[in-house]
Amino acid sequence: MDSQPNSWKDKVVDLLYWRDVKKTGVVFGASLFLLLSLTVFSIVSVIAYIGLALLSVTISFRIYKGVIQAVQKSDEGHPFSAYLNRDVAVSEEIVQKYSHVVLGHLNNTIKELRRLFLVDDLVDSLKFAVLMWVFTYVGALFNGLTLLILALISLFSIPVIYEKHQTQIDHYVELVNKNVKDGMAKVQAKIPGLKRKTE
């Protein structure tokens, strides 16, 4: 049972690292096209247009196959019978498994937000306040859809860039982390009552 999620994770990793360029190109292109379409049309229109496009293809193919079978007097049957006979029902085990995972993440998020908003640790709450303040500027510059488009592009480009330049990136990330920790240590030393609870 654990082999399925691993193979699923492997497929996602292969997709993000462009192991199969055609497959990744199709997924990335379709996702980007969908998000760009949503910037122009409403979500209802985009879903309707995609549905119409798919129906146009399948209806045309069904009619074409019907004409070919009539002309050749063959009895091949429905062209999509292999897909129609395939079981597409989602099993209760899969729903329960993933609902437990989602519920676990949701509960952890709620606990963390409670801790931050009720100032369990002053330093963490201040960091969160700074993050929210930065998000006010991000929200003023970009809407949610633009952020999704940027996230999608980053998702399909950053892993490849990191894989090619891992040593240099790790070096700079380590330098930034060291400077941030040093800065936080200086701020904590100068302001009384700002030390972490664990210290």
PDB file of N, CA, C and O in Angstrom, residues 112-145:
ATOM      1  N   GLU A 112      -0.843  25.901  15.021  1.00  0.00           N
ATOM      2  CA  GLU A 112       0.247  26.856  14.794  1.00  0.00           C
ATOM      3  C   GLU A 112      -0.287  28.283  14.722  1.00  0.00           C
ATOM      4  O   GLU A 112       0.298  29.213  15.296  1.00  0.00           O
ATOM      5  N   LEU A 113      -1.422  28.476  14.030  1.00  0.00           N
ATOM      6  CA  LEU A 113      -2.024  29.814  13.946  1.00  0.00           C
ATOM      7  C   LEU A 113      -2.477  30.300  15.323  1.00  0.00           C
ATOM      8  O   LEU A 113      -2.303  31.481  15.661  1.00  0.00           O
ATOM      9  N   ARG A 114      -3.048  29.403  16.121  1.00  0.00           N
ATOM     10  CA  ARG A 114      -3.459  29.769  17.482  1.00  0.00           C
ATOM     11  C   ARG A 114      -2.241  30.218  18.293  1.00  0.00           C
ATOM     12  O   ARG A 114      -2.274  31.237  18.986  1.00  0.00           O
ATOM     13  N   ARG A 115      -1.141  29.459  18.157  1.00  0.00           N
ATOM     14  CA  ARG A 115       0.097  29.786  18.879  1.00  0.00           C
ATOM     15  C   ARG A 115       0.634  31.152  18.455  1.00  0.00           C
ATOM     16  O   ARG A 115       1.082  31.941  19.286  1.00  0.00           O
ATOM     17  N   LEU A 116       0.578  31.433  17.137  1.00  0.00           N
ATOM     18  CA  LEU A 116       1.112  32.698  16.638  1.00  0.00           C
ATOM     19  C   LEU A 116       0.223  33.882  17.007  1.00  0.00           C
ATOM     20  O   LEU A 116       0.711  34.921  17.463  1.00  0.00           O
ATOM     21  N   PHE A 117      -1.091  33.740  16.835  1.00  0.00           N
ATOM     22  CA  PHE A 117      -1.999  34.858  17.100  1.00  0.00           C
ATOM     23  C   PHE A 117      -2.152  35.146  18.597  1.00  0.00           C
ATOM     24  O   PHE A 117      -2.397  36.289  18.986  1.00  0.00           O
ATOM     25  N   LEU A 118      -2.019  34.118  19.425  1.00  0.00           N
ATOM     26  CA  LEU A 118      -2.142  34.319  20.865  1.00  0.00           C
ATOM     27  C   LEU A 118      -0.781  34.516  21.542  1.00  0.00           C
ATOM     28  O   LEU A 118      -0.657  34.425  22.751  1.00  0.00           O
ATOM     29  N   VAL A 119       0.244  34.766  20.747  1.00  0.00           N
ATOM     30  CA  VAL A 119       1.602  35.144  21.172  1.00  0.00           C
ATOM     31  C   VAL A 119       2.160  34.178  22.213  1.00  0.00           C
ATOM     32  O   VAL A 119       2.563  34.580  23.311  1.00  0.00           O
ATOM     33  N   ASP A 120       2.173  32.897  21.859  1.00  0.00           N
ATOM     34  CA  ASP A 120       2.793  31.892  22.721  1.00  0.00           C
ATOM     35  C   ASP A 120       4.296  32.144  22.785  1.00  0.00           C
ATOM     36  O   ASP A 120       4.913  32.004  23.834  1.00  0.00           O
ATOM     37  N   ASP A 121       4.891  32.521  21.648  1.00  0.00           N
ATOM     38  CA  ASP A 121       6.300  32.876  21.573  1.00  0.00           C
ATOM     39  C   ASP A 121       6.384  34.232  20.865  1.00  0.00           C
ATOM     40  O   ASP A 121       5.998  34.359  19.697  1.00  0.00           O
ATOM     41  N   LEU A 122       6.861  35.249  21.565  1.00  0.00           N
ATOM     42  CA  LEU A 122       6.869  36.619  21.041  1.00  0.00           C
ATOM     43  C   LEU A 122       7.671  36.737  19.754  1.00  0.00           C
ATOM     44  O   LEU A 122       7.249  37.410  18.802  1.00  0.00           O
ATOM     45  N   VAL A 123       8.834  36.072  19.686  1.00  0.00           N
ATOM     46  CA  VAL A 123       9.687  36.158  18.495  1.00  0.00           C
ATOM     47  C   VAL A 123       8.967  35.590  17.274  1.00  0.00           C
ATOM     48  O   VAL A 123       8.934  36.216  16.208  1.00  0.00           O
ATOM     49  N   ASP A 124       8.365  34.410  17.430  1.00  0.00           N
ATOM     50  CA  ASP A 124       7.651  33.793  16.307  1.00  0.00           C
ATOM     51  C   ASP A 124       6.464  34.643  15.870  1.00  0.00           C
ATOM     52  O   ASP A 124       6.196  34.791  14.675  1.00  0.00           O
ATOM     53  N   SER A 125       5.741  35.221  16.833  1.00  0.00           N
ATOM     54  CA  SER A 125       4.599  36.069  16.497  1.00  0.00           C
ATOM     55  C   SER A 125       5.042  37.328  15.765  1.00  0.00           C
ATOM     56  O   SER A 125       4.380  37.795  14.835  1.00  0.00           O
ATOM     57  N   LEU A 126       6.189  37.903  16.169  1.00  0.00           N
ATOM     58  CA  LEU A 126       6.722  39.081  15.470  1.00  0.00           C
ATOM     59  C   LEU A 126       7.154  38.728  14.044  1.00  0.00           C
ATOM     60  O   LEU A 126       6.913  39.496  13.109  1.00  0.00           O
ATOM     61  N   LYS A 127       7.777  37.569  13.881  1.00  0.00           N
ATOM     62  CA  LYS A 127       8.153  37.118  12.528  1.00  0.00           C
ATOM     63  C   LYS A 127       6.907  36.961  11.655  1.00  0.00           C
ATOM     64  O   LYS A 127       6.897  37.354  10.488  1.00  0.00           O
ATOM     65  N   PHE A 128       5.862  36.381  12.230  1.00  0.00           N
ATOM     66  CA  PHE A 128       4.610  36.187  11.503  1.00  0.00           C
ATOM     67  C   PHE A 128       3.983  37.532  11.142  1.00  0.00           C
ATOM     68  O   PHE A 128       3.456  37.706  10.042  1.00  0.00           O
ATOM     69  N   ALA A 129       4.065  38.498  12.065  1.00  0.00           N
ATOM     70  CA  ALA A 129       3.536  39.841  11.788  1.00  0.00           C
ATOM     71  C   ALA A 129       4.292  40.488  10.631  1.00  0.00           C
ATOM     72  O   ALA A 129       3.681  41.118   9.756  1.00  0.00           O
ATOM     73  N   VAL A 130       5.611  40.320  10.602  1.00  0.00           N
ATOM     74  CA  VAL A 130       6.417  40.862   9.493  1.00  0.00           C
ATOM     75  C   VAL A 130       6.019  40.185   8.181  1.00  0.00           C
ATOM     76  O   VAL A 130       5.875  40.841   7.147  1.00  0.00           O
ATOM     77  N   LEU A 131       5.809  38.878   8.229  1.00  0.00           N
ATOM     78  CA  LEU A 131       5.393  38.148   7.033  1.00  0.00           C
ATOM     79  C   LEU A 131       4.043  38.655   6.521  1.00  0.00           C
ATOM     80  O   LEU A 131       3.864  38.887   5.322  1.00  0.00           O
ATOM     81  N   MET A 132       3.088  38.863   7.434  1.00  0.00           N
ATOM     82  CA  MET A 132       1.778  39.391   7.036  1.00  0.00           C
ATOM     83  C   MET A 132       1.904  40.798   6.454  1.00  0.00           C
ATOM     84  O   MET A 132       1.233  41.153   5.491  1.00  0.00           O
ATOM     85  N   TRP A 133       2.800  41.606   7.036  1.00  0.00           N
ATOM     86  CA  TRP A 133       3.040  42.964   6.540  1.00  0.00           C
ATOM     87  C   TRP A 133       3.610  42.919   5.119  1.00  0.00           C
ATOM     88  O   TRP A 133       3.201  43.686   4.258  1.00  0.00           O
ATOM     89  N   VAL A 134       4.543  41.985   4.871  1.00  0.00           N
ATOM     90  CA  VAL A 134       5.101  41.815   3.518  1.00  0.00           C
ATOM     91  C   VAL A 134       3.996  41.385   2.553  1.00  0.00           C
ATOM     92  O   VAL A 134       3.920  41.870   1.420  1.00  0.00           O
ATOM     93  N   PHE A 135       3.114  40.494   3.021  1.00  0.00           N
ATOM     94  CA  PHE A 135       2.010  40.024   2.165  1.00  0.00           C
ATOM     95  C   PHE A 135       1.036  41.142   1.789  1.00  0.00           C
ATOM     96  O   PHE A 135       0.395  41.086   0.746  1.00  0.00           O
ATOM     97  N   THR A 136       0.920  42.184   2.638  1.00  0.00           N
ATOM     98  CA  THR A 136       0.059  43.311   2.256  1.00  0.00           C
ATOM     99  C   THR A 136       0.601  44.003   1.017  1.00  0.00           C
ATOM    100  O   THR A 136      -0.157  44.424   0.149  1.00  0.00           O
ATOM    101  N   TYR A 137       1.928  44.114   0.924  1.00  0.00           N
ATOM    102  CA  TYR A 137       2.543  44.719  -0.256  1.00  0.00           C
ATOM    103  C   TYR A 137       2.459  43.788  -1.462  1.00  0.00           C
ATOM    104  O   TYR A 137       2.226  44.233  -2.584  1.00  0.00           O
ATOM    105  N   VAL A 138       2.667  42.487  -1.224  1.00  0.00           N
ATOM    106  CA  VAL A 138       2.542  41.505  -2.308  1.00  0.00           C
ATOM    107  C   VAL A 138       1.118  41.522  -2.854  1.00  0.00           C
ATOM    108  O   VAL A 138       0.899  41.519  -4.066  1.00  0.00           O
ATOM    109  N   GLY A 139       0.125  41.572  -1.948  1.00  0.00           N
ATOM    110  CA  GLY A 139      -1.274  41.611  -2.356  1.00  0.00           C
ATOM    111  C   GLY A 139      -1.624  42.867  -3.122  1.00  0.00           C
ATOM    112  O   GLY A 139      -2.491  42.854  -4.005  1.00  0.00           O
ATOM    113  N   ALA A 140      -0.965  43.989  -2.799  1.00  0.00           N
ATOM    114  CA  ALA A 140      -1.217  45.229  -3.528  1.00  0.00           C
ATOM    115  C   ALA A 140      -0.633  45.172  -4.935  1.00  0.00           C
ATOM    116  O   ALA A 140      -1.167  45.786  -5.868  1.00  0.00           O
ATOM    117  N   LEU A 141       0.463  44.434  -5.111  1.00  0.00           N
ATOM    118  CA  LEU A 141       1.117  44.343  -6.419  1.00  0.00           C
ATOM    119  C   LEU A 141       0.510  43.265  -7.312  1.00  0.00           C
ATOM    120  O   LEU A 141       0.410  43.436  -8.523  1.00  0.00           O
ATOM    121  N   PHE A 142       0.139  42.132  -6.719  1.00  0.00           N
ATOM    122  CA  PHE A 142      -0.352  40.991  -7.489  1.00  0.00           C
ATOM    123  C   PHE A 142      -1.689  40.525  -6.943  1.00  0.00           C
ATOM    124  O   PHE A 142      -1.915  40.571  -5.743  1.00  0.00           O
ATOM    125  N   ASN A 143      -2.552  40.025  -7.841  1.00  0.00           N
ATOM    126  CA  ASN A 143      -3.751  39.354  -7.341  1.00  0.00           C
ATOM    127  C   ASN A 143      -3.445  37.867  -7.165  1.00  0.00           C
ATOM    128  O   ASN A 143      -2.368  37.401  -7.521  1.00  0.00           O
ATOM    129  N   GLY A 144      -4.386  37.121  -6.624  1.00  0.00           N
ATOM    130  CA  GLY A 144      -4.158  35.701  -6.330  1.00  0.00           C
ATOM    131  C   GLY A 144      -3.835  34.876  -7.555  1.00  0.00           C
ATOM    132  O   GLY A 144      -3.000  33.969  -7.515  1.00  0.00           O
ATOM    133  N   LEU A 145      -4.473  35.205  -8.682  1.00  0.00           N
ATOM    134  CA  LEU A 145      -4.247  34.450  -9.916  1.00  0.00           C
ATOM    135  C   LEU A 145      -2.832  34.658 -10.450  1.00  0.00           C
ATOM    136  O   LEU A 145      -2.174  33.712 -10.904  1.00  0.00           O
TER     137      LEU A 145
END
